Coordinates of C-alpha atoms (C1' of nucleotides) in Angstrom, one line a residue:
Chain A
X2 CA -31.3 44.7 -61.3
X3 CA -29.9 41.3 -60.6
X4 CA -27.9 41.4 -63.8
X5 CA -26.3 44.8 -62.9
X6 CA -25.4 43.3 -59.6
X7 CA -23.6 40.4 -61.2
X8 CA -21.6 42.7 -63.5
X9 CA -20.5 44.8 -60.6
X10 CA -19.3 41.7 -58.8
X11 CA -17.1 40.7 -61.8
X12 CA -13.5 41.4 -60.6
X13 CA -10.4 41.4 -62.6
X14 CA -8.5 38.2 -62.4
X15 CA -5.0 39.8 -62.1
X16 CA -6.3 42.2 -59.5
X17 CA -7.7 39.4 -57.4
X18 CA -4.5 37.4 -57.7
X19 CA -2.5 40.4 -56.5
X20 CA -5.0 41.2 -53.7
X21 CA -4.7 37.6 -52.6
X22 CA -0.9 37.9 -52.5
X23 CA -1.4 41.1 -50.4
X24 CA -3.7 39.2 -48.0
X25 CA -1.3 36.3 -47.5
X26 CA 1.6 38.7 -47.0
X27 CA 2.5 40.2 -43.6
X28 CA 1.5 43.6 -45.0
X29 CA -1.7 45.2 -43.7
X30 CA -4.6 45.5 -46.2
X31 CA -5.3 49.2 -46.4
X32 CA -7.5 51.2 -48.7
X33 CA -4.4 52.8 -50.4
X34 CA -2.9 49.5 -51.1
X35 CA -6.1 48.0 -52.4
X36 CA -6.6 50.9 -54.7
X37 CA -3.0 50.8 -55.9
X38 CA -3.3 47.1 -56.7
X39 CA -6.5 47.7 -58.6
X40 CA -4.8 50.5 -60.7
X41 CA -1.6 48.5 -61.3
X42 CA -3.0 45.1 -62.1
X43 CA -6.3 45.9 -63.9
X44 CA -4.6 45.6 -67.4
X45 CA -2.5 42.5 -66.8
X46 CA 1.3 42.5 -67.1
X47 CA 2.7 45.9 -67.5
X48 CA 5.5 48.3 -66.5
X49 CA 5.5 51.7 -64.8
X50 CA 7.6 54.1 -62.7
X51 CA 6.5 55.7 -59.4
X52 CA 5.7 58.8 -61.4
X53 CA 3.4 57.0 -63.8
X54 CA 1.5 55.6 -60.8
X55 CA 1.3 59.0 -59.3
X56 CA -0.3 60.4 -62.5
X57 CA -2.8 57.5 -62.6
X58 CA -3.7 57.9 -59.0
X59 CA -4.4 61.7 -59.6
X60 CA -6.4 60.8 -62.8
X61 CA -8.6 58.5 -60.7
X62 CA -9.0 61.3 -58.1
X63 CA -7.6 59.0 -55.4
X64 CA -5.8 60.9 -52.6
X65 CA -2.7 58.8 -52.1
X66 CA 0.5 60.7 -51.3
X67 CA 3.6 60.2 -53.3
X68 CA 5.4 58.9 -50.2
X69 CA 2.8 56.2 -49.8
X70 CA 3.1 55.3 -53.4
X71 CA 6.9 54.8 -53.0
X72 CA 6.3 52.9 -49.8
X73 CA 3.8 50.7 -51.3
X74 CA 5.8 50.0 -54.5
X75 CA 8.8 49.1 -52.3
X76 CA 6.9 46.9 -50.0
X77 CA 5.1 45.2 -52.8
X78 CA 8.5 44.5 -54.4
X79 CA 9.8 43.2 -51.1
X80 CA 6.9 40.8 -50.8
X81 CA 6.9 39.6 -54.4
X82 CA 3.8 41.3 -55.5
X83 CA 5.9 43.4 -57.9
X84 CA 9.3 43.1 -59.3
X85 CA 11.7 46.2 -59.8
X86 CA 13.9 46.6 -62.8
X87 CA 16.9 49.0 -63.3
X88 CA 17.8 50.2 -66.8
X89 CA 19.8 52.9 -68.6
X90 CA 17.3 55.4 -67.1
X91 CA 17.4 57.4 -64.0
X92 CA 14.0 56.0 -62.8
X93 CA 13.2 52.7 -61.2
X94 CA 10.7 50.6 -63.2
X95 CA 8.2 48.2 -61.7
X96 CA 6.8 45.1 -63.3
X97 CA 3.6 43.2 -62.4
X98 CA 5.2 40.1 -63.8
X99 CA 7.3 38.8 -60.8
X100 CA 8.5 35.6 -62.6
X101 CA 12.0 35.5 -64.0
X102 CA 12.1 37.0 -67.5
X103 CA 13.9 39.6 -69.6
X104 CA 13.2 42.9 -71.2
X105 CA 13.3 45.1 -74.2
X106 CA 14.0 48.7 -73.3
X107 CA 13.4 51.4 -75.9
X108 CA 15.8 54.2 -75.2
X109 CA 13.7 56.6 -77.4
X110 CA 10.3 56.2 -75.7
X111 CA 11.7 55.0 -72.3
X112 CA 9.2 52.1 -72.5
X113 CA 9.9 48.7 -71.1
X114 CA 8.4 45.5 -72.5
X115 CA 8.7 41.8 -71.7
X116 CA 10.7 39.3 -73.7
X117 CA 9.0 35.9 -73.6
X118 CA 11.2 33.5 -71.6
X119 CA 11.2 31.1 -74.6
X120 CA 12.5 33.9 -76.8
X121 CA 15.8 34.2 -75.1
X122 CA 18.1 31.5 -73.9
X123 CA 21.5 31.7 -72.2
X124 CA 23.4 28.7 -73.2
X125 CA 26.4 29.2 -71.1
X126 CA 25.8 30.5 -67.6
X127 CA 29.2 32.0 -66.5
X128 CA 30.9 30.5 -63.4
X129 CA 29.9 32.5 -60.3
X130 CA 33.0 33.9 -58.5
X131 CA 34.0 31.8 -55.4
X132 CA 32.2 32.7 -52.2
X133 CA 29.5 34.5 -54.1
X134 CA 26.0 33.3 -54.7
X135 CA 23.7 33.9 -57.6
X136 CA 20.8 36.3 -57.2
X137 CA 19.4 36.8 -60.7
X138 CA 20.3 37.0 -64.4
X139 CA 18.9 40.0 -66.2
X140 CA 19.0 40.4 -70.0
X141 CA 18.1 43.9 -71.3
X142 CA 17.8 44.3 -75.1
X143 CA 18.1 48.0 -75.6
X144 CA 16.3 49.2 -78.8
X145 CA 15.5 52.6 -80.3
X146 CA 13.2 54.1 -82.8
Chain B
X7 CA 71.0 59.0 -65.1
X8 CA 70.2 57.7 -68.7
X9 CA 68.5 54.7 -67.1
X10 CA 66.3 56.9 -64.9
X11 CA 65.3 58.8 -68.0
X12 CA 64.3 55.7 -69.8
X13 CA 62.1 54.5 -67.0
X14 CA 60.3 57.8 -66.8
X15 CA 59.5 57.6 -70.5
X16 CA 58.0 54.1 -70.2
X17 CA 54.2 54.8 -70.5
X18 CA 51.4 52.5 -69.8
X19 CA 50.0 50.8 -72.9
X20 CA 46.3 51.2 -71.9
X21 CA 46.9 54.9 -71.0
X22 CA 48.5 55.5 -74.4
X23 CA 45.7 53.7 -76.3
X24 CA 43.1 55.9 -74.5
X25 CA 45.1 59.0 -75.2
X26 CA 45.2 58.1 -78.8
X27 CA 41.5 57.7 -78.9
X28 CA 41.1 61.1 -77.3
X29 CA 43.5 62.7 -79.9
X30 CA 41.6 61.2 -82.8
X31 CA 38.3 62.3 -81.3
X32 CA 36.8 65.8 -81.9
X33 CA 37.4 66.5 -78.2
X34 CA 40.2 68.9 -77.2
X35 CA 43.2 67.6 -75.3
X36 CA 43.2 69.4 -72.0
X37 CA 45.3 68.7 -69.0
X38 CA 42.2 67.6 -67.1
X39 CA 41.3 65.1 -69.7
X40 CA 44.8 63.8 -70.0
X41 CA 45.1 63.4 -66.2
X42 CA 41.8 61.6 -65.9
X43 CA 42.8 59.2 -68.6
X44 CA 46.0 58.5 -66.8
X45 CA 44.1 57.8 -63.6
X46 CA 41.4 55.7 -65.3
X47 CA 43.4 53.6 -67.6
X48 CA 46.7 53.0 -65.7
X49 CA 45.4 49.6 -64.3
X50 CA 43.9 48.2 -67.4
X51 CA 40.3 47.2 -67.5
X52 CA 38.2 48.4 -64.6
X53 CA 35.0 49.9 -63.3
X54 CA 34.2 53.0 -61.4
X55 CA 31.7 55.6 -60.5
X56 CA 32.1 59.4 -60.7
X57 CA 32.5 59.5 -57.0
X58 CA 35.4 56.9 -57.2
X59 CA 37.1 59.1 -59.8
X60 CA 36.6 62.2 -57.6
X61 CA 38.3 60.5 -54.7
X62 CA 41.2 59.3 -56.8
X63 CA 41.6 62.8 -58.2
X64 CA 41.8 64.2 -54.7
X65 CA 44.2 61.5 -53.6
X66 CA 46.6 62.5 -56.5
X67 CA 46.2 66.0 -55.4
X68 CA 44.9 67.0 -58.8
X69 CA 42.5 69.9 -58.9
X70 CA 39.7 68.8 -61.2
X71 CA 36.2 69.9 -60.3
X72 CA 33.4 67.4 -59.9
X73 CA 31.6 69.1 -62.7
X74 CA 34.5 68.5 -65.0
X75 CA 34.8 64.8 -63.9
X76 CA 31.1 64.4 -64.9
X77 CA 31.6 66.3 -68.2
X78 CA 34.6 64.2 -69.1
X79 CA 33.1 60.9 -68.1
X80 CA 30.1 61.7 -70.3
X81 CA 32.1 63.0 -73.2
X82 CA 34.5 60.0 -73.0
X83 CA 31.4 57.8 -73.2
X84 CA 29.9 59.5 -76.1
X85 CA 33.2 59.2 -78.0
X86 CA 33.7 55.5 -77.1
X87 CA 36.7 56.0 -74.8
X88 CA 34.5 54.7 -72.0
X89 CA 31.3 52.7 -71.7
X90 CA 28.6 53.4 -69.1
X91 CA 26.7 50.7 -67.3
X92 CA 23.4 51.0 -65.3
X93 CA 22.7 48.5 -62.6
X94 CA 20.4 48.0 -59.6
X95 CA 22.3 50.8 -58.0
X96 CA 21.6 54.6 -57.9
X97 CA 25.0 55.3 -59.4
X98 CA 26.2 55.2 -63.0
X99 CA 29.2 53.0 -63.5
X100 CA 31.8 53.4 -66.1
X101 CA 34.0 50.7 -67.8
X102 CA 37.3 51.2 -69.6
X103 CA 36.4 48.1 -71.7
X104 CA 34.2 49.6 -74.5
X105 CA 33.8 46.3 -76.3
X106 CA 30.4 44.4 -76.1
X107 CA 30.6 42.2 -73.0
X108 CA 28.6 41.4 -69.9
X109 CA 28.9 41.8 -66.1
X110 CA 28.6 40.4 -62.7
X111 CA 27.3 42.9 -60.2
X112 CA 27.7 42.1 -56.5
X113 CA 24.8 43.7 -54.7
X114 CA 26.6 43.4 -51.4
X115 CA 29.9 45.1 -52.3
X116 CA 28.4 47.2 -55.1
X117 CA 31.4 46.1 -57.3
X118 CA 31.1 45.3 -60.9
X119 CA 33.3 42.8 -62.8
X120 CA 33.5 41.6 -66.4
X121 CA 32.1 38.3 -67.7
X122 CA 34.4 37.1 -70.5
X123 CA 32.4 37.1 -73.7
X124 CA 33.2 33.4 -74.2
X125 CA 31.6 32.7 -70.8
X126 CA 28.1 33.7 -71.8
X127 CA 26.2 33.0 -74.9
X128 CA 22.8 33.9 -75.9
X129 CA 21.5 31.3 -78.1
X130 CA 18.2 32.8 -79.1
X131 CA 18.2 36.5 -79.7
X132 CA 14.6 37.6 -79.4
X133 CA 12.8 39.2 -82.4
X134 CA 13.1 43.0 -82.2
X135 CA 9.7 44.7 -82.3
X136 CA 8.8 46.1 -85.7
X137 CA 10.1 49.6 -86.5
X138 CA 12.7 49.4 -83.7
X139 CA 16.4 48.8 -84.2
X140 CA 18.7 47.0 -81.9
X141 CA 21.1 49.1 -79.8
X142 CA 22.7 46.6 -77.4
X143 CA 22.2 43.4 -75.4
X144 CA 23.3 43.6 -71.8
X145 CA 23.4 40.6 -69.4
X146 CA 23.9 41.4 -65.8
X147 CA 24.4 38.5 -63.4
X148 CA 23.5 39.8 -60.0
X149 CA 25.4 38.0 -57.2
X150 CA 25.9 38.6 -53.5
X151 CA 28.2 37.6 -50.6
Chain C
dT20 C1' 49.5 86.3 -82.2
dC21 C1' 44.4 86.6 -82.8
dT22 C1' 40.2 84.5 -82.8
dT23 C1' 36.7 81.6 -81.4
dA24 C1' 34.5 77.6 -80.1
dA25 C1' 35.1 74.4 -76.5
dA26 C1' 36.3 73.4 -71.8
dT27 C1' 36.5 74.3 -66.9
dT28 C1' 34.5 75.9 -62.7
dA29 C1' 31.9 77.0 -58.5
dG30 C1' 27.8 76.9 -57.0
dA31 C1' 22.9 76.6 -57.8
dA32 C1' 19.2 73.7 -59.6
dT33 C1' 17.1 69.5 -60.6
dT34 C1' 15.1 65.0 -59.9
dA35 C1' 14.1 60.7 -58.1
dT36 C1' 13.8 58.9 -54.0
dT37 C1' 14.1 58.4 -48.9
dC38 C1' 13.5 60.1 -44.3
dT39 C1' 11.2 62.3 -40.3
dA40 C1' 7.9 62.8 -37.0
dA41 C1' 3.2 63.4 -36.3
dT42 C1' -1.3 61.4 -37.1
dT43 C1' -4.3 57.7 -38.4
dT44 C1' -5.7 53.0 -39.0
dA45 C1' -5.9 47.8 -39.1
dA46 C1' -5.8 43.9 -36.6
dT47 C1' -5.6 41.6 -32.2
dG48 C1' -7.0 40.6 -27.5
dT49 C1' -10.3 41.5 -23.9
Chain D
dA24 C1' -17.9 46.4 -29.2
dC25 C1' -13.5 48.7 -27.2
dA26 C1' -8.7 49.3 -26.1
dT27 C1' -4.2 48.6 -27.4
dT28 C1' -0.4 48.6 -30.4
dA29 C1' 2.4 48.1 -34.2
dA30 C1' 2.1 49.4 -38.8
dA31 C1' 0.7 52.7 -42.4
dT32 C1' 0.0 57.2 -44.1
dT33 C1' 1.2 61.8 -44.8
dA34 C1' 3.3 66.5 -45.7
dG35 C1' 7.2 68.3 -46.1
dA36 C1' 12.1 68.3 -45.4
dA37 C1' 16.3 65.9 -46.5
dT38 C1' 19.4 63.4 -49.5
dA39 C1' 22.3 62.2 -53.2
dA40 C1' 23.6 61.7 -57.8
dT41 C1' 23.7 64.4 -61.6
dT42 C1' 23.0 68.4 -64.6
dC43 C1' 22.7 73.2 -65.5
dT44 C1' 24.2 78.2 -65.5
dA45 C1' 27.0 81.7 -66.5
dA46 C1' 31.4 83.6 -66.0
dT47 C1' 36.2 82.6 -67.0
dT48 C1' 40.0 80.2 -69.2
dT49 C1' 42.2 77.6 -72.8
dA50 C1' 43.3 74.8 -77.0
dA51 C1' 43.9 74.9 -81.7
dG52 C1' 43.5 76.7 -86.2
dA53 C1' 43.9 81.1 -89.3

DNA sequence: TCTTAAATTAGAATTATTCTAATTTAATGT
DNA sequence: ACATTAAATTAGAATAATTCTAATTTAAGA
């Protein structure tokens, strides 16, 4: 009995980290947000669209409306719990890895995957136009089957 | 009178190049396509959305439907007369420069501009996943006011 | 000129996403 | 514990860019 109890207590590290980020953000900790974080972070770094999340929510028989899914993904992105990525796709992708890094995008499967930072290096950062400030540098390597 | 005639004959180099591409493509040369190319290429390399083109068409009092503008931009892209670019924007951008190159995107003004190829260099191209083939490498430097 | 496949068009449809406005809830102060 | 209030959730409507449909027109080759 004690053993079962211990196993139940064992929480996923990535989930806990994301929950901590949520707690230390100005966002309120709601059951929807907690459940979404559990779904999104349980398998470590990965990539998904709002529709992917919607399907996973349904599969888990959670009742979280699509509007809430969009709200949460956007709020999480704003507060650095997620990162969003735009590609040659009509959908917005989200990434649990919020650190600066780059991506492969397979145009056949529409799947996104990380490029290790060490695997790509930009040797000549171009000069930013006068009066503008740098936001981010995104490298997308488009691949196909 | 002869002089006026000569000036009228003087055609824009970029426009002529694009018209030649159209002629040597399998696409039919229609008045709509010719007019669009004249509008798009008259000022050399630049960037625009379908809506930008729609406004310019209206300004020139041409009657080209929005459906045709979309059809043409897509066909031109497919046949390498234009190139399309996706960014952290809900709109698709088109570029008269079809050669491989990179972009600044200003998130404040939503304007796209070219980065000279010589101004950015990727020193370590990451290893493409097995069974996939490389399509393109796109570097977007997001900037803001 | 005839033929035919391609192009154009208006307007409807689609799709991802955002908005609205009513209801519920979390967190704070009493 | 309880009341207050701002934030969150929700269903469904709205939006906006883009694509589709199906009827008409046109370019280009026989």
